[in-house]
Tab-separated table of C-alpha atoms in Angstrom:
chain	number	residue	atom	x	y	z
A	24	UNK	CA	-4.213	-3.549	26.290
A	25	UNK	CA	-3.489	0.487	25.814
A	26	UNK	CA	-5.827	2.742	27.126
A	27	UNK	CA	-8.344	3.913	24.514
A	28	UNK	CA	-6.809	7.444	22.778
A	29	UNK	CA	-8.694	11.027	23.432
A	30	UNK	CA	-9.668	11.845	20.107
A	31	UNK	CA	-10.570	15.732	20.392
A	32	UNK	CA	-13.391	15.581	16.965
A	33	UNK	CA	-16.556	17.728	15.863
A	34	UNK	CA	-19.722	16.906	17.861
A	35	UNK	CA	-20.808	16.327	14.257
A	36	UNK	CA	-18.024	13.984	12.939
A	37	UNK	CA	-20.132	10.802	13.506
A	38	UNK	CA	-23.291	12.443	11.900
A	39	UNK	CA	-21.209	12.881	8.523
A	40	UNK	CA	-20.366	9.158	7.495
A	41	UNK	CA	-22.284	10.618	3.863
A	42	UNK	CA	-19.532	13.105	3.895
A	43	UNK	CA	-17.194	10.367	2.911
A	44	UNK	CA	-18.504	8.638	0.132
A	45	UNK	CA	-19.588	12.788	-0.784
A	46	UNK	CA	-15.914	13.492	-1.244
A	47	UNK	CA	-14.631	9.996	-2.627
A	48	UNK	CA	-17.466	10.715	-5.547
A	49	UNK	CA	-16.447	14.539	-6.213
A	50	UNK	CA	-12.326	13.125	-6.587
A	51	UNK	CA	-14.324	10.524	-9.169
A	52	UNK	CA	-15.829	12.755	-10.528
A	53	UNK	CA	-13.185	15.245	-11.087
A	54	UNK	CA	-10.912	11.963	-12.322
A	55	UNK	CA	-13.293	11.584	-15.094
A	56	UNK	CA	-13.646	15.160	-16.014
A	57	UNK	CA	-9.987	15.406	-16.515
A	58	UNK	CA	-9.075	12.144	-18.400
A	59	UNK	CA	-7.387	12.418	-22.059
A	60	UNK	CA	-9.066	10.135	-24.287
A	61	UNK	CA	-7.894	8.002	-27.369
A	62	UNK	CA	-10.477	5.864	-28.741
A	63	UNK	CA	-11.343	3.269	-25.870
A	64	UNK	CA	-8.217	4.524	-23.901
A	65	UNK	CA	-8.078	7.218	-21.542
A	66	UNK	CA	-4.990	8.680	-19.453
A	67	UNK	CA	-4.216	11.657	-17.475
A	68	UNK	CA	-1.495	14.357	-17.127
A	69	UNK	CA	0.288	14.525	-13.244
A	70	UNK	CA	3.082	14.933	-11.281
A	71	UNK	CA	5.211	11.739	-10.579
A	72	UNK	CA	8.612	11.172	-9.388
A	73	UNK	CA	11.474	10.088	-11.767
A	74	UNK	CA	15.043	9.335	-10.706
A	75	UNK	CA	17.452	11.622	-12.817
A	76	UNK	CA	20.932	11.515	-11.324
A	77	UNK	CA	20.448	9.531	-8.616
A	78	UNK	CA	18.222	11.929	-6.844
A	79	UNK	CA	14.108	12.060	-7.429
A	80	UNK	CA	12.447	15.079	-9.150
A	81	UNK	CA	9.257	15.945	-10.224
A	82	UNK	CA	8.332	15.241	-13.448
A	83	UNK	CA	4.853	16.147	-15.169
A	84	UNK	CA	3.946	13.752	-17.509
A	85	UNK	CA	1.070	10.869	-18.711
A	86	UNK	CA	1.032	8.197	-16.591
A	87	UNK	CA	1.913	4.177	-17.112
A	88	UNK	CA	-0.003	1.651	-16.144
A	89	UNK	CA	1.175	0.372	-13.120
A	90	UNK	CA	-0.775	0.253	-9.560
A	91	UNK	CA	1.332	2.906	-7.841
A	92	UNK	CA	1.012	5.815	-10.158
A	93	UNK	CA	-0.506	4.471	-13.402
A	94	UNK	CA	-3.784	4.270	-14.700
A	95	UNK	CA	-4.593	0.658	-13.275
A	96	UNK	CA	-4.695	2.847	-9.851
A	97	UNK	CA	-6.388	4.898	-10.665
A	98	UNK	CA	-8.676	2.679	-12.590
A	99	UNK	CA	-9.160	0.419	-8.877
A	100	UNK	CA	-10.307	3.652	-7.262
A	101	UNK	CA	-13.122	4.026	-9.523
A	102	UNK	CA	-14.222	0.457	-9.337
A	103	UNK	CA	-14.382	0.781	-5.626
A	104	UNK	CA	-16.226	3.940	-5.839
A	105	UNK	CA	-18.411	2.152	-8.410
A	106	UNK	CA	-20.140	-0.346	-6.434
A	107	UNK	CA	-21.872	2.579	-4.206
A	108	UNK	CA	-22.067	4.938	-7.039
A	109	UNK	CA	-22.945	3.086	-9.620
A	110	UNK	CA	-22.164	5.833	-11.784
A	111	UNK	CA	-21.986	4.874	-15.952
A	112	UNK	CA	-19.111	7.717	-16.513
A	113	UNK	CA	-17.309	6.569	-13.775
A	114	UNK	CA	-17.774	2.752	-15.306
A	115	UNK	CA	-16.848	4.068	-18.751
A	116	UNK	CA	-13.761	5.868	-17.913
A	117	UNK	CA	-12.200	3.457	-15.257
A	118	UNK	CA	-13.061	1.249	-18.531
A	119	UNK	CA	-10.911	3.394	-20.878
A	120	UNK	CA	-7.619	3.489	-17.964
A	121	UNK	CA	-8.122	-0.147	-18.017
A	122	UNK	CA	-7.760	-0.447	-21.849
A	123	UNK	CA	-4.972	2.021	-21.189
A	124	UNK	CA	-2.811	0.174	-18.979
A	125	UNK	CA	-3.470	-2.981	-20.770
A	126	UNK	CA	-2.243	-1.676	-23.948
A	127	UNK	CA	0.963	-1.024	-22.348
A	128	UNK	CA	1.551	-4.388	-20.350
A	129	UNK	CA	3.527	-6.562	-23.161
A	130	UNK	CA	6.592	-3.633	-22.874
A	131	UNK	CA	7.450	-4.738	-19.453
A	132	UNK	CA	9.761	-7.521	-19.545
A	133	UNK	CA	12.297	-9.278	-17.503
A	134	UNK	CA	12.182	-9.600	-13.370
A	135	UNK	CA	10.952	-6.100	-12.800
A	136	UNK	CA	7.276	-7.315	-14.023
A	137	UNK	CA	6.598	-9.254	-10.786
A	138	UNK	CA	6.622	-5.924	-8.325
A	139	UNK	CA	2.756	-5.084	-6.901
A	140	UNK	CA	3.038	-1.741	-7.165
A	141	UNK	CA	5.352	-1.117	-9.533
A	142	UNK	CA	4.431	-4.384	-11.778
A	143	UNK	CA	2.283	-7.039	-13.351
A	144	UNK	CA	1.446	-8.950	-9.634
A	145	UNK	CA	-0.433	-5.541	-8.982
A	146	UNK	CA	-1.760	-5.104	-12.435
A	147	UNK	CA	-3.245	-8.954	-11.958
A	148	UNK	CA	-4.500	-7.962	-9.066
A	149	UNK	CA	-6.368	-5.091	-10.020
A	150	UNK	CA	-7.501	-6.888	-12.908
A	151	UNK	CA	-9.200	-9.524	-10.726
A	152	UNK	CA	-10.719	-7.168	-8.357
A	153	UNK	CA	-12.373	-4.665	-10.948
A	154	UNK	CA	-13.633	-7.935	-12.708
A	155	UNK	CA	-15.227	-9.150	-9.372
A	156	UNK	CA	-16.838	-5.800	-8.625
A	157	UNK	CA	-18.075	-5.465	-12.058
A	158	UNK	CA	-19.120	-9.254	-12.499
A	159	UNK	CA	-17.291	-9.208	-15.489
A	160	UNK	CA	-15.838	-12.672	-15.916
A	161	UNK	CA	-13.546	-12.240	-19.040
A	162	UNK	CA	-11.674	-9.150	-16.662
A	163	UNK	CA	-10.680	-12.064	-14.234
A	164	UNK	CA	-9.684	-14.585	-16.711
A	165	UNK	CA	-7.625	-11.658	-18.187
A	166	UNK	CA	-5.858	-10.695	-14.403
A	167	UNK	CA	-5.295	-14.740	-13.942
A	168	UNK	CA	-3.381	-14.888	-17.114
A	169	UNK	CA	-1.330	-11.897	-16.315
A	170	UNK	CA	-0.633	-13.710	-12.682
A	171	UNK	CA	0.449	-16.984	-14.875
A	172	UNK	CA	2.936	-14.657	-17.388
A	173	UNK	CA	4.716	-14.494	-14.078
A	174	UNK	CA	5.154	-18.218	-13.184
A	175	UNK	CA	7.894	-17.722	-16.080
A	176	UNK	CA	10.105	-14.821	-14.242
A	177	UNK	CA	13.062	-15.679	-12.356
A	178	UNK	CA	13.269	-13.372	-8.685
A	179	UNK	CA	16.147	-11.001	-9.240
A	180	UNK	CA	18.214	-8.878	-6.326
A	181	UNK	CA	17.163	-6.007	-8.255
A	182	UNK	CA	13.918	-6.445	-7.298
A	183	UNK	CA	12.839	-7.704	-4.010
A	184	UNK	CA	11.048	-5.270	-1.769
A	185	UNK	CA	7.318	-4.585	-1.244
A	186	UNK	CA	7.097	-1.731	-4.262
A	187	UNK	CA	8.828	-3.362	-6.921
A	188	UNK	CA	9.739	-7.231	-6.198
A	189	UNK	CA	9.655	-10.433	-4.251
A	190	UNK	CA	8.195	-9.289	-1.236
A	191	UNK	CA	5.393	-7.498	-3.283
A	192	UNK	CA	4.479	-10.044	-5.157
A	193	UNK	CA	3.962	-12.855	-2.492
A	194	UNK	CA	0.794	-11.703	-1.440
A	195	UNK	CA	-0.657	-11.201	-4.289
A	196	UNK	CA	0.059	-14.620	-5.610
A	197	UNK	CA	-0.789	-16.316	-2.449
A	198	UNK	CA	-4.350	-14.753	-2.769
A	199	UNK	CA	-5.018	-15.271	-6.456
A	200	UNK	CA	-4.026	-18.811	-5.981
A	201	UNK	CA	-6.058	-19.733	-3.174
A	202	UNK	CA	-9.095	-17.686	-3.621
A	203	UNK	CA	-8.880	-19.489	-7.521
A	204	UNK	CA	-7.823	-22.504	-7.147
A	205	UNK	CA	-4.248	-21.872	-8.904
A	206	UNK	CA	-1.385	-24.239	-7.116
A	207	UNK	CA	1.344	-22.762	-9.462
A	208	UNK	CA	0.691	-19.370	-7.902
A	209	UNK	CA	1.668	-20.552	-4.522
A	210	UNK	CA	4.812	-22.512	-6.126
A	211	UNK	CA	5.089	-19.277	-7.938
A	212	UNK	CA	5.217	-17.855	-4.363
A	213	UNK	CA	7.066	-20.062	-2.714
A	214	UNK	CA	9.783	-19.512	-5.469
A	215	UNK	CA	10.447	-16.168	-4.767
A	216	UNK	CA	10.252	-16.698	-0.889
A	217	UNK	CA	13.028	-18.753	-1.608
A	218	UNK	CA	15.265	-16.564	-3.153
A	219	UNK	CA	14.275	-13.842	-0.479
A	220	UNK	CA	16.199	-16.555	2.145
A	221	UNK	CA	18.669	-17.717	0.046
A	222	UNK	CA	19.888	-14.001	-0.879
A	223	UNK	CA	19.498	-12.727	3.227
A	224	UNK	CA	22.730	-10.953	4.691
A	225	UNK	CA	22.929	-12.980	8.020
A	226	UNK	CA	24.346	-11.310	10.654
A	227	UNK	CA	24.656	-11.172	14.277
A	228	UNK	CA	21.616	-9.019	14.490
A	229	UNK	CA	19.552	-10.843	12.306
A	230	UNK	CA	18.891	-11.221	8.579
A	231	UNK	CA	18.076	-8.088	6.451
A	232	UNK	CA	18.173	-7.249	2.482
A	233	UNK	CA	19.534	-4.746	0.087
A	234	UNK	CA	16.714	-3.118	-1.661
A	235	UNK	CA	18.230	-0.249	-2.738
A	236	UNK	CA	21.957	-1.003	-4.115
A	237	UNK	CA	22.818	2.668	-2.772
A	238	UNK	CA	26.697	2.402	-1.837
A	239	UNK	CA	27.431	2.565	1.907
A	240	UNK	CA	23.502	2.216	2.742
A	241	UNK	CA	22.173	0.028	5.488
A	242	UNK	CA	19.797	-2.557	5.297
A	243	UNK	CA	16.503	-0.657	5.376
A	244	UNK	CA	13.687	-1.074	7.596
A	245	UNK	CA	10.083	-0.580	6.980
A	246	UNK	CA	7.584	-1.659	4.740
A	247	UNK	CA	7.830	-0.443	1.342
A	248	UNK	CA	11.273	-0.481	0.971
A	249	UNK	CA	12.249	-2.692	4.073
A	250	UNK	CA	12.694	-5.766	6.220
A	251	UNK	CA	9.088	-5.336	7.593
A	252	UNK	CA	7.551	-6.402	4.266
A	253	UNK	CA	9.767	-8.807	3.699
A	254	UNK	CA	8.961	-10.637	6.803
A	255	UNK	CA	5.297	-9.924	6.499
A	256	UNK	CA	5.786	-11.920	3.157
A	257	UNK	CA	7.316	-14.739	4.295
A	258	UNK	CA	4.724	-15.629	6.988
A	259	UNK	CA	2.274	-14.999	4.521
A	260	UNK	CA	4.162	-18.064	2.677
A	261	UNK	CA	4.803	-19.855	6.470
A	262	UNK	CA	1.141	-19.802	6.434
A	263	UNK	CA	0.233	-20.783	3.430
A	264	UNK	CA	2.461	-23.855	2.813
A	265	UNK	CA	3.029	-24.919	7.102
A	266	UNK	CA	7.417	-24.558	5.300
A	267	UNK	CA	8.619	-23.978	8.593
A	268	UNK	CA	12.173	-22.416	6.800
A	269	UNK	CA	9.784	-19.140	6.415
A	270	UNK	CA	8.796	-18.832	9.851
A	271	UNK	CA	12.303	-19.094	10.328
A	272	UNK	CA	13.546	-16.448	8.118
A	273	UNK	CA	10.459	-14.043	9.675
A	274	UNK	CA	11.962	-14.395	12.840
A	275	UNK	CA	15.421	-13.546	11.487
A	276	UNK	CA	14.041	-10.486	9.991
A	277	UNK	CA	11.904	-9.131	12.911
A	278	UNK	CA	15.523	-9.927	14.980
A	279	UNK	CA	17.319	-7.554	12.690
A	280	UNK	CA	14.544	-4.508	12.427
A	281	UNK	CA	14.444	-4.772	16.653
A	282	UNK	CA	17.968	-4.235	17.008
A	283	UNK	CA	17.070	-0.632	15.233
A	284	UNK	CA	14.101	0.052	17.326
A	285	UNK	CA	15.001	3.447	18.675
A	286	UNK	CA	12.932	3.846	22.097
A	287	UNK	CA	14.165	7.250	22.343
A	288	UNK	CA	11.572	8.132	19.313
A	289	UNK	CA	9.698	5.002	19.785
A	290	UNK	CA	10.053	4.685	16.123
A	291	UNK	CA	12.667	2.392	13.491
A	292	UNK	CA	15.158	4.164	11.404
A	293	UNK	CA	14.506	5.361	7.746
A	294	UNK	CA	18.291	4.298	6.743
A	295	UNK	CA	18.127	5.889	3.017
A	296	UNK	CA	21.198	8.063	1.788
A	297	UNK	CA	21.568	9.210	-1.403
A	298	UNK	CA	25.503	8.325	-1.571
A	299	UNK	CA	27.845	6.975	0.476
A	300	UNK	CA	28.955	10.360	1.621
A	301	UNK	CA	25.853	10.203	4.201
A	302	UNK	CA	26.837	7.014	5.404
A	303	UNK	CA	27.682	8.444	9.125
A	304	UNK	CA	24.827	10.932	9.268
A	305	UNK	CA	22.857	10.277	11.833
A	306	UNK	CA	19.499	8.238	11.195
A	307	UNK	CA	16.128	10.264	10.635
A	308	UNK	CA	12.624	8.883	12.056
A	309	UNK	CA	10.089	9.344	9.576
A	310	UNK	CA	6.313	8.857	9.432
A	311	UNK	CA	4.911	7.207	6.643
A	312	UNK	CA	3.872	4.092	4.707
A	313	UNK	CA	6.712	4.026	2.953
A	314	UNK	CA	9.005	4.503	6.069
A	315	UNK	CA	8.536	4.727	9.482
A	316	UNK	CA	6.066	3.219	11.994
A	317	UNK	CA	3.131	3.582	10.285
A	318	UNK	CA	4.065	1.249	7.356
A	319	UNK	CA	6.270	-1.291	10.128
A	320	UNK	CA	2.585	-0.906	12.143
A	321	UNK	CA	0.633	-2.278	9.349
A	322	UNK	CA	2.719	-4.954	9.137
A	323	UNK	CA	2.769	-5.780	12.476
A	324	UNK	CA	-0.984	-5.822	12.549
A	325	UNK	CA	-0.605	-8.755	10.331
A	326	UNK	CA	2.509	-10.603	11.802
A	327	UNK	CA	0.067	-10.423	14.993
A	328	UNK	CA	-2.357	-12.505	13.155
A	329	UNK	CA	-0.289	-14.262	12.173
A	330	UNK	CA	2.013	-14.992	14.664
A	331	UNK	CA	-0.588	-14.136	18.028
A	332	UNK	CA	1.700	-16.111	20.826
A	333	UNK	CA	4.503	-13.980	19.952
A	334	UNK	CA	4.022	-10.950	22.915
A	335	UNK	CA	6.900	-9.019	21.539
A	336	UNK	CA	4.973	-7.928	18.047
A	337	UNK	CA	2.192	-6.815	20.238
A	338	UNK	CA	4.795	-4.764	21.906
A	339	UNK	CA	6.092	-3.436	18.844
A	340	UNK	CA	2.370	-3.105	17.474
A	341	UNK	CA	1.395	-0.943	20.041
A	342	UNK	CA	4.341	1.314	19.955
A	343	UNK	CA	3.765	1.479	15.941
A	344	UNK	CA	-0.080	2.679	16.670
A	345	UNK	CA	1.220	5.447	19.863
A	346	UNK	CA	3.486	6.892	17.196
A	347	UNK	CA	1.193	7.278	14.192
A	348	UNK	CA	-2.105	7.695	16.081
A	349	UNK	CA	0.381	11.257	17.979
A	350	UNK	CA	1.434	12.381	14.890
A	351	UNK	CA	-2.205	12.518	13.403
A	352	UNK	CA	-3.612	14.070	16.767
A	353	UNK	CA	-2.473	17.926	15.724
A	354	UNK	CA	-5.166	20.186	13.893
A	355	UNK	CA	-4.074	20.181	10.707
A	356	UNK	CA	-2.149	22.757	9.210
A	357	UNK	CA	-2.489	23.609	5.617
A	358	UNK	CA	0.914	23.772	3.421
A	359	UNK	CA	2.068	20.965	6.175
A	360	UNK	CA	2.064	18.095	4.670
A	361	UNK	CA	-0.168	15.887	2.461
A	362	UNK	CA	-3.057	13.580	1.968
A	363	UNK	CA	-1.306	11.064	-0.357
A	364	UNK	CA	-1.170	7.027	0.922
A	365	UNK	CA	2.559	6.861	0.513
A	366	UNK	CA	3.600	9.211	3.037
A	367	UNK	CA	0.606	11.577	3.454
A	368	UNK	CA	-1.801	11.477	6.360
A	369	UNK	CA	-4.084	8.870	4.282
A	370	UNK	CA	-1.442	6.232	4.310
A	371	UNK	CA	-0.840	7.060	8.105
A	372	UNK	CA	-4.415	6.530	8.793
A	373	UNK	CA	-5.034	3.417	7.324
A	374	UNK	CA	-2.585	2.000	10.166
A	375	UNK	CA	-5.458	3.348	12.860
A	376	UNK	CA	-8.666	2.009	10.387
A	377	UNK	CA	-6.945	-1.382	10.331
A	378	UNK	CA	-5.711	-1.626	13.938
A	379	UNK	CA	-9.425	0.137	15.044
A	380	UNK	CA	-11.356	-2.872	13.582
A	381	UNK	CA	-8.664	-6.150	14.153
A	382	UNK	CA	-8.236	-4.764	17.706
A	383	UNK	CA	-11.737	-3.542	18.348
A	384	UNK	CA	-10.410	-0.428	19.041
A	385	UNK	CA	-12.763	2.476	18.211
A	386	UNK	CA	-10.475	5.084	19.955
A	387	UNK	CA	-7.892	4.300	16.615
A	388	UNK	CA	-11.069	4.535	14.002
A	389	UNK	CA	-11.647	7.919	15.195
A	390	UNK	CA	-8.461	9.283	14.684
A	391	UNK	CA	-8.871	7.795	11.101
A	392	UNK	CA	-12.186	9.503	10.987
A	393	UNK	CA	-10.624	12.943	12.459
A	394	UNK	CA	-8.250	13.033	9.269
A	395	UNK	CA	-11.143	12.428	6.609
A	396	UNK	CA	-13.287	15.173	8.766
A	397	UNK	CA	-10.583	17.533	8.090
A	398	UNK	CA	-9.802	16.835	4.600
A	399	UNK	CA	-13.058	17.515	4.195
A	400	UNK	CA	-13.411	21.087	5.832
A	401	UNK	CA	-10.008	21.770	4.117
A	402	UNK	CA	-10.295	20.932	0.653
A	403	UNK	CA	-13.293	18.835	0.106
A	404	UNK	CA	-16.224	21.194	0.654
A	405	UNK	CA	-14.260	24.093	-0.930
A	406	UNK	CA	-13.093	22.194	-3.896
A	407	UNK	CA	-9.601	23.431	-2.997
A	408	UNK	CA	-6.815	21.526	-4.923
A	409	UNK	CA	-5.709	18.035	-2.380
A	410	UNK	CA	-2.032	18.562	-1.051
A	411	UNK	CA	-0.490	15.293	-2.920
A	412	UNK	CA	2.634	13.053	-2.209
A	413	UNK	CA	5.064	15.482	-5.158
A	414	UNK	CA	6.660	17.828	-3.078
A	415	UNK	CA	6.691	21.140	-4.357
A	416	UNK	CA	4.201	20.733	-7.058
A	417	UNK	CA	0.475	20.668	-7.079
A	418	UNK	CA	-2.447	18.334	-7.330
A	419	UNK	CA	-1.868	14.788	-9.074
A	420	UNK	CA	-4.527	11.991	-10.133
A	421	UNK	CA	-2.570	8.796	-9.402
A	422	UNK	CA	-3.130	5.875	-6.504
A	423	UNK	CA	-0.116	6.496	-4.232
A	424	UNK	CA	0.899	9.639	-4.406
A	425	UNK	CA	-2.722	11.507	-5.829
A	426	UNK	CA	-6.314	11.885	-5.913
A	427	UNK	CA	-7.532	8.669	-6.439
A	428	UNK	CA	-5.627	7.131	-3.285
A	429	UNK	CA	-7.083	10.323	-1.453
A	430	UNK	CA	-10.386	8.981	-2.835
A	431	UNK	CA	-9.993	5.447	-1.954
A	432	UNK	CA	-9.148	6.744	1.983
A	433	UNK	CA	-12.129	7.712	1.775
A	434	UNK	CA	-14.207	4.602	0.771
A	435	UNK	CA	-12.333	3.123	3.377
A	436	UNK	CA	-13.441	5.539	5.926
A	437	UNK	CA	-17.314	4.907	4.402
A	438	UNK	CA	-17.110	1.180	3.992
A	439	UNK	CA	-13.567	-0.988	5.125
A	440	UNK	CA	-15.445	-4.311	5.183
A	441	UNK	CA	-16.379	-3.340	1.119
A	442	UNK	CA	-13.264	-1.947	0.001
A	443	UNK	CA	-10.236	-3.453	0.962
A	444	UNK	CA	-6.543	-1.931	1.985
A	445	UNK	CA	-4.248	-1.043	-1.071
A	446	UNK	CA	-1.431	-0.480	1.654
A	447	UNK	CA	-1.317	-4.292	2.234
A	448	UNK	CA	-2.795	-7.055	0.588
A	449	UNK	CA	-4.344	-9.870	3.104
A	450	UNK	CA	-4.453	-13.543	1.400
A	451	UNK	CA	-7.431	-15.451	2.517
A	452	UNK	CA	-7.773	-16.807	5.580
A	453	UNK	CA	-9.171	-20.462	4.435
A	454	UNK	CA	-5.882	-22.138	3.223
A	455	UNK	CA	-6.032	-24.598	0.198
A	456	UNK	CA	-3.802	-27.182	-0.649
């Protein structure tokens, strides 16, 4: 067991728990002032990243409807805030990106629709969830049939990672199909856990994946992007079924990300290049969701459930927390960095809100809480524009890389128990066969 973190906070910091839902409901309410409307459809205008030439720019531009920067995300965010608020314009405009994002769900086709966060798993999801929060059965009838579209989709190697395939859409299926009774989500599941072994690169060190088809890349770690969420899925399946061939594979992956453990940084590689030019550069350590041990930590956290006789993912747990809870510990600086969930401070945080409460840890909580204090003083109470995930540019309204994930950070620091993680999704602990 580590010894509990000094958190250096305000005197006032546990006096402010309002403050939180204060500044999740100003971000909703800014969301709705800004939203372009079109009859029962509303979107917004934001900064995204596009790929153009094999490198990612900014791009300004109306938003799709996926979960990562579409309105769907930003329509979850104001369902969330919704059940404290209770708030009819926030209702009526999470409504309208709703109507938005399902007006635009027929024109993805083929095997990228099964992706969480960049696909229909996530938009089924969110479905689901907004209709449970709003007790609005025909919204959850509508997510479960946009779950089923997918029992149709063959897995592709194009798409297998956490953001945009397989690996992604796992979880989601496991917990539509046993929180509603739904067997062919799980075979669903299974399916694709299944082509995530049968398409492994086996090696000495272990089994990892190409997720990124970049020429001269290595296998990457981490969550988003990596063997970490791969893994993560397949116990989720190990679990669910007792198919002992995805406990297997797990272990296979976990082999291959611990033979890139660097000690030295206490941290795994982020192994992205842009060609194969950078193939012999040496490896970076970044902090973030997305890559780095903040994203590997939350996945840890659940491997540890998952797997809790296995001492070595403590081990690697508690490294994952060291790093991420001393990279939050600075004062923050503004022009620094950002608030976003993808590889802002947000994101980074949710590693110590998760890890506070399955660990009963309030030493980690605090550091979450020391962020949200300071976003507050910052940029809440001022009304100052949020420093978002689009480097370079300014403030954006989307899930991952905006306002709204900023937001939902927030509701997580007010209520976790209420509002769930968007940075992993947790199937249900009571399994059904």
């Amino acid at each position: 067991m580590n010894a509990p973190i000094d958190v250096p906070m305000s005197a006032a910091l546990h006096s402010y728990k309002e403050v939180y839902l204060d500044v999740a409901d100003r971000i909703g309410r800014s969301l709705c002032r800004d939203a372009v409307w079109d009859g029962a459809r509303c979107n917004w205008l934001g900064w995204s990243m596009e790929a153009v030439n094999q490198a990612w720019v900014p791009a300004y531009r109306s938003f799709a409807g996926d979960l990562y920067g579409g309105t769907s995300g930003i329509a979850l965010f104001l369902a969330e805030l919704h059940q404290f608020s209770a708030d009819k314009q926030q209702k009526r405009v999470l409504e309208g990106a709703l109507n938005q994002a399902l007006s635009l769900s027929g024109k993805m086709q083929g095997a990228a629709r099964s992706g969480f966060y960049a696909g229909s798993s996530g938009f089924a999801y969110v479905l689901v969830r907004i209709g449970t929060l709003l007790k609005n059965e025909a919204l959850i009838a509508r997510g479960l049939r946009e779950m089923t579209s997918l029992t149709e989709e063959a897995p592709d190697t194009l798409f297998i990672d956490v953001i945009g395939g397989s690996a992604g859409a796992i979880p989601a299926m496991l917990k539509l199909g046993l929180e509603h009774q739904r067997p062919d989500f799980i075979a669903t599941a299974q399916i694709h856990g299944d082509y995530l072994l049968a398409h492994a690169s086996k090696s000495d060190a272990g089994w990892s994946w190409e997720t990124m088809h970049v020429p001269g890349q290595k296998h990457l770690t981490g969550h988003s992007h990596g063997v970490a969420g791969i893994v993560t899925a397949l116990l989720e399946l190990y679990r669910a079924t007792g198919e002992t061939r995805y406990l297997d594979g797990a272990n296979e992956g976990l082999r291959y990300e611990r033979s890139l453990f660097s000690a030295q940084h206490n941290n795994w590689p982020d192994l992205r290049i842009m060609d194969a030019s950078q193939a012999e550069a040496p490896p970076v350590y970044n902090m973030a969701w997305c890559h780095g041990a903040p994203g590997i930590g939350l996945s840890r956290l659940r491997n540890v459930a998952l797997m809790p006789d296995d001492a070595v993912l403590m081990q690697e747990l508690n490294a994952a927390i060291q790093t991420t809870a001393s990279s939050l510990m600075p004062a923050w600086v503004h022009g620094m960095g950002n608030f976003s969930l993808c590889h802002g401070a947000c994101g980074n945080a949710e590693l110590m809100i998760m890890a506070g409460q399955y660990l009963k840890r309030p030493d980690l909580t605090q550091i979450a809480e020391k962020i949200g204090q300071e976003g507050w003083q910052h940029y809440g109470q001022s009304d100052m524009p949020w420093p978002c995930g689009v480097a370079g540019t300014g403030e954006t309204p989307n899930l991952m890389l905006g306002t709204a994930g900023i937001g939902h950070f927030y509701l997580r620091l007010y209520n976790p128990e209420a509002v769930p993680s968007v940075l992993i999704v947790t199937p249900p602990e009571k399994v059904w066969h």
